Amino acid sequence: DRDVTGVQTCALPIPIIDTITNLWPASDWYEREAFDLFGIMFLDHPDLRRILTDYGFVGHPFRKDFPMIGKVEMRYDPTQKRVVYEPVSIEERNNVPRVINGEGSRNG
């Protein structure tokens, strides 16, 4: 019987590793992408800034602790003739799957 009743998490430190751009200059963009999407920091990287998301983007979207619905919505406002950022207008749902034990009855 392996019934799962809850999920436990632990806070991990920010991952920091040495850059390899001094050995392979082409790794520059790959390291920037890893930083932008996962939050991995590269020590002594010559230009560690976001490459895929906006510079004002908060968080790292491929991390498991990033909310599934995001944090802000972006839309173009024709009256202001610019992009407008607003808080997310939809409600986040908890998508924890139910556990089915060996006899086929559901728990939860």
PDB file of C-alpha atoms in Angstrom:
ATOM      1  CA  ASP A   1       0.000   0.000   0.000  1.00  0.00           C
ATOM      2  CA  ARG A   2       1.608   3.246  -1.169  1.00  0.00           C
ATOM      3  CA  ASP A   3      -1.103   5.822  -0.529  1.00  0.00           C
ATOM      4  CA  VAL A   4       0.121   9.359  -1.014  1.00  0.00           C
ATOM      5  CA  THR A   5      -1.689  11.861   1.167  1.00  0.00           C
ATOM      6  CA  GLY A   6       0.434  14.961   0.670  1.00  0.00           C
ATOM      7  CA  VAL A   7       3.367  16.458  -1.128  1.00  0.00           C
ATOM      8  CA  GLN A   8       6.379  17.707   0.777  1.00  0.00           C
ATOM      9  CA  THR A   9       8.821  20.238  -0.595  1.00  0.00           C
ATOM     10  CA  CYS A  10      12.026  21.785   0.625  1.00  0.00           C
ATOM     11  CA  ALA A  11      13.625  25.086  -0.253  1.00  0.00           C
ATOM     12  CA  LEU A  12      16.843  24.586  -2.173  1.00  0.00           C
ATOM     13  CA  PRO A  13      19.584  27.183  -2.521  1.00  0.00           C
ATOM     14  CA  ILE A  14      19.926  29.020  -5.814  1.00  0.00           C
ATOM     15  CA  PRO A  15      22.034  26.823  -8.109  1.00  0.00           C
ATOM     16  CA  ILE A  16      25.380  28.491  -8.840  1.00  0.00           C
ATOM     17  CA  ILE A  17      27.981  26.902 -11.110  1.00  0.00           C
ATOM     18  CA  ASP A  18      31.062  28.127 -12.959  1.00  0.00           C
ATOM     19  CA  THR A  19      30.685  29.403 -16.493  1.00  0.00           C
ATOM     20  CA  ILE A  20      32.326  27.587 -19.392  1.00  0.00           C
ATOM     21  CA  THR A  21      32.247  30.573 -21.750  1.00  0.00           C
ATOM     22  CA  ASN A  22      36.004  30.994 -21.296  1.00  0.00           C
ATOM     23  CA  LEU A  23      36.473  27.487 -22.788  1.00  0.00           C
ATOM     24  CA  TRP A  24      33.592  27.492 -25.290  1.00  0.00           C
ATOM     25  CA  PRO A  25      32.383  30.989 -26.224  1.00  0.00           C
ATOM     26  CA  ALA A  26      29.313  29.501 -27.965  1.00  0.00           C
ATOM     27  CA  SER A  27      27.989  28.394 -24.560  1.00  0.00           C
ATOM     28  CA  ASP A  28      27.142  32.040 -23.803  1.00  0.00           C
ATOM     29  CA  TRP A  29      23.573  31.876 -25.118  1.00  0.00           C
ATOM     30  CA  TYR A  30      22.928  28.429 -23.611  1.00  0.00           C
ATOM     31  CA  GLU A  31      23.960  29.647 -20.173  1.00  0.00           C
ATOM     32  CA  ARG A  32      21.814  32.758 -20.560  1.00  0.00           C
ATOM     33  CA  GLU A  33      18.854  30.556 -21.524  1.00  0.00           C
ATOM     34  CA  ALA A  34      19.417  28.294 -18.484  1.00  0.00           C
ATOM     35  CA  PHE A  35      19.533  31.391 -16.260  1.00  0.00           C
ATOM     36  CA  ASP A  36      16.418  32.918 -17.808  1.00  0.00           C
ATOM     37  CA  LEU A  37      14.224  29.819 -17.714  1.00  0.00           C
ATOM     38  CA  PHE A  38      15.539  27.892 -14.671  1.00  0.00           C
ATOM     39  CA  GLY A  39      17.365  30.509 -12.567  1.00  0.00           C
ATOM     40  CA  ILE A  40      20.758  28.789 -12.709  1.00  0.00           C
ATOM     41  CA  MET A  41      23.488  31.333 -11.941  1.00  0.00           C
ATOM     42  CA  PHE A  42      26.843  31.111 -13.743  1.00  0.00           C
ATOM     43  CA  LEU A  43      29.846  32.568 -11.907  1.00  0.00           C
ATOM     44  CA  ASP A  44      32.010  34.951 -13.972  1.00  0.00           C
ATOM     45  CA  HIS A  45      29.628  34.900 -16.946  1.00  0.00           C
ATOM     46  CA  PRO A  46      30.392  37.965 -19.117  1.00  0.00           C
ATOM     47  CA  ASP A  47      26.740  38.893 -19.855  1.00  0.00           C
ATOM     48  CA  LEU A  48      24.237  37.015 -17.682  1.00  0.00           C
ATOM     49  CA  ARG A  49      20.951  38.735 -18.521  1.00  0.00           C
ATOM     50  CA  ARG A  50      17.608  37.473 -19.737  1.00  0.00           C
ATOM     51  CA  ILE A  51      17.498  36.220 -23.309  1.00  0.00           C
ATOM     52  CA  LEU A  52      13.932  34.890 -23.858  1.00  0.00           C
ATOM     53  CA  THR A  53      11.677  36.726 -21.389  1.00  0.00           C
ATOM     54  CA  ASP A  54      11.169  40.449 -20.775  1.00  0.00           C
ATOM     55  CA  TYR A  55      13.762  42.216 -18.639  1.00  0.00           C
ATOM     56  CA  GLY A  56      11.050  43.054 -16.099  1.00  0.00           C
ATOM     57  CA  PHE A  57       9.906  39.423 -15.886  1.00  0.00           C
ATOM     58  CA  VAL A  58       9.728  38.116 -12.314  1.00  0.00           C
ATOM     59  CA  GLY A  59      10.806  34.540 -11.644  1.00  0.00           C
ATOM     60  CA  HIS A  60      11.954  31.705 -13.873  1.00  0.00           C
ATOM     61  CA  PRO A  61       9.113  30.012 -15.795  1.00  0.00           C
ATOM     62  CA  PHE A  62      10.543  26.476 -16.101  1.00  0.00           C
ATOM     63  CA  ARG A  63      11.027  26.048 -12.346  1.00  0.00           C
ATOM     64  CA  LYS A  64       8.507  23.855 -10.557  1.00  0.00           C
ATOM     65  CA  ASP A  65       7.818  26.596  -7.992  1.00  0.00           C
ATOM     66  CA  PHE A  66       6.679  29.013 -10.722  1.00  0.00           C
ATOM     67  CA  PRO A  67       2.860  29.352 -10.783  1.00  0.00           C
ATOM     68  CA  MET A  68       1.205  27.554 -13.703  1.00  0.00           C
ATOM     69  CA  ILE A  69      -0.852  30.629 -14.617  1.00  0.00           C
ATOM     70  CA  GLY A  70       2.076  33.019 -14.351  1.00  0.00           C
ATOM     71  CA  LYS A  71       2.082  36.281 -12.448  1.00  0.00           C
ATOM     72  CA  VAL A  72       1.080  38.940 -14.986  1.00  0.00           C
ATOM     73  CA  GLU A  73      -0.800  39.136 -18.267  1.00  0.00           C
ATOM     74  CA  MET A  74       0.427  41.210 -21.162  1.00  0.00           C
ATOM     75  CA  ARG A  75      -1.785  42.773 -23.819  1.00  0.00           C
ATOM     76  CA  TYR A  76      -1.578  45.566 -26.360  1.00  0.00           C
ATOM     77  CA  ASP A  77      -3.754  48.584 -25.526  1.00  0.00           C
ATOM     78  CA  PRO A  78      -4.700  50.451 -28.734  1.00  0.00           C
ATOM     79  CA  THR A  79      -5.725  53.605 -26.839  1.00  0.00           C
ATOM     80  CA  GLN A  80      -2.339  53.871 -25.110  1.00  0.00           C
ATOM     81  CA  LYS A  81      -0.537  52.428 -28.147  1.00  0.00           C
ATOM     82  CA  ARG A  82       1.693  50.285 -25.987  1.00  0.00           C
ATOM     83  CA  VAL A  83       1.907  46.961 -24.189  1.00  0.00           C
ATOM     84  CA  VAL A  84       0.182  46.899 -20.791  1.00  0.00           C
ATOM     85  CA  TYR A  85       0.976  44.506 -17.943  1.00  0.00           C
ATOM     86  CA  GLU A  86      -1.854  43.538 -15.582  1.00  0.00           C
ATOM     87  CA  PRO A  87      -2.257  41.028 -12.739  1.00  0.00           C
ATOM     88  CA  VAL A  88      -3.452  37.613 -13.878  1.00  0.00           C
ATOM     89  CA  SER A  89      -7.244  37.607 -14.221  1.00  0.00           C
ATOM     90  CA  ILE A  90      -7.802  33.852 -13.849  1.00  0.00           C
ATOM     91  CA  GLU A  91      -7.752  31.887 -10.624  1.00  0.00           C
ATOM     92  CA  GLU A  92      -5.058  29.271 -10.060  1.00  0.00           C
ATOM     93  CA  ARG A  93      -6.273  25.709  -9.553  1.00  0.00           C
ATOM     94  CA  ASN A  94      -4.535  23.069  -7.484  1.00  0.00           C
ATOM     95  CA  ASN A  95      -3.763  20.251  -9.923  1.00  0.00           C
ATOM     96  CA  VAL A  96      -2.693  17.512  -7.517  1.00  0.00           C
ATOM     97  CA  PRO A  97      -3.742  14.144  -8.966  1.00  0.00           C
ATOM     98  CA  ARG A  98      -5.838  11.742  -6.936  1.00  0.00           C
ATOM     99  CA  VAL A  99      -4.256   8.470  -5.876  1.00  0.00           C
ATOM    100  CA  ILE A 100      -5.855   5.216  -7.014  1.00  0.00           C
ATOM    101  CA  ASN A 101      -4.947   2.245  -4.849  1.00  0.00           C
ATOM    102  CA  GLY A 102      -4.642  -1.365  -6.018  1.00  0.00           C
ATOM    103  CA  GLU A 103      -8.343  -2.210  -5.605  1.00  0.00           C
ATOM    104  CA  GLY A 104      -9.478   0.594  -7.908  1.00  0.00           C
ATOM    105  CA  SER A 105     -11.073   2.802  -5.250  1.00  0.00           C
ATOM    106  CA  ARG A 106     -10.031   6.418  -5.118  1.00  0.00           C
ATOM    107  CA  ASN A 107      -8.508   8.146  -2.129  1.00  0.00           C
ATOM    108  CA  GLY A 108      -9.032  11.825  -1.480  1.00  0.00           C
TER     109      GLY A 108
END
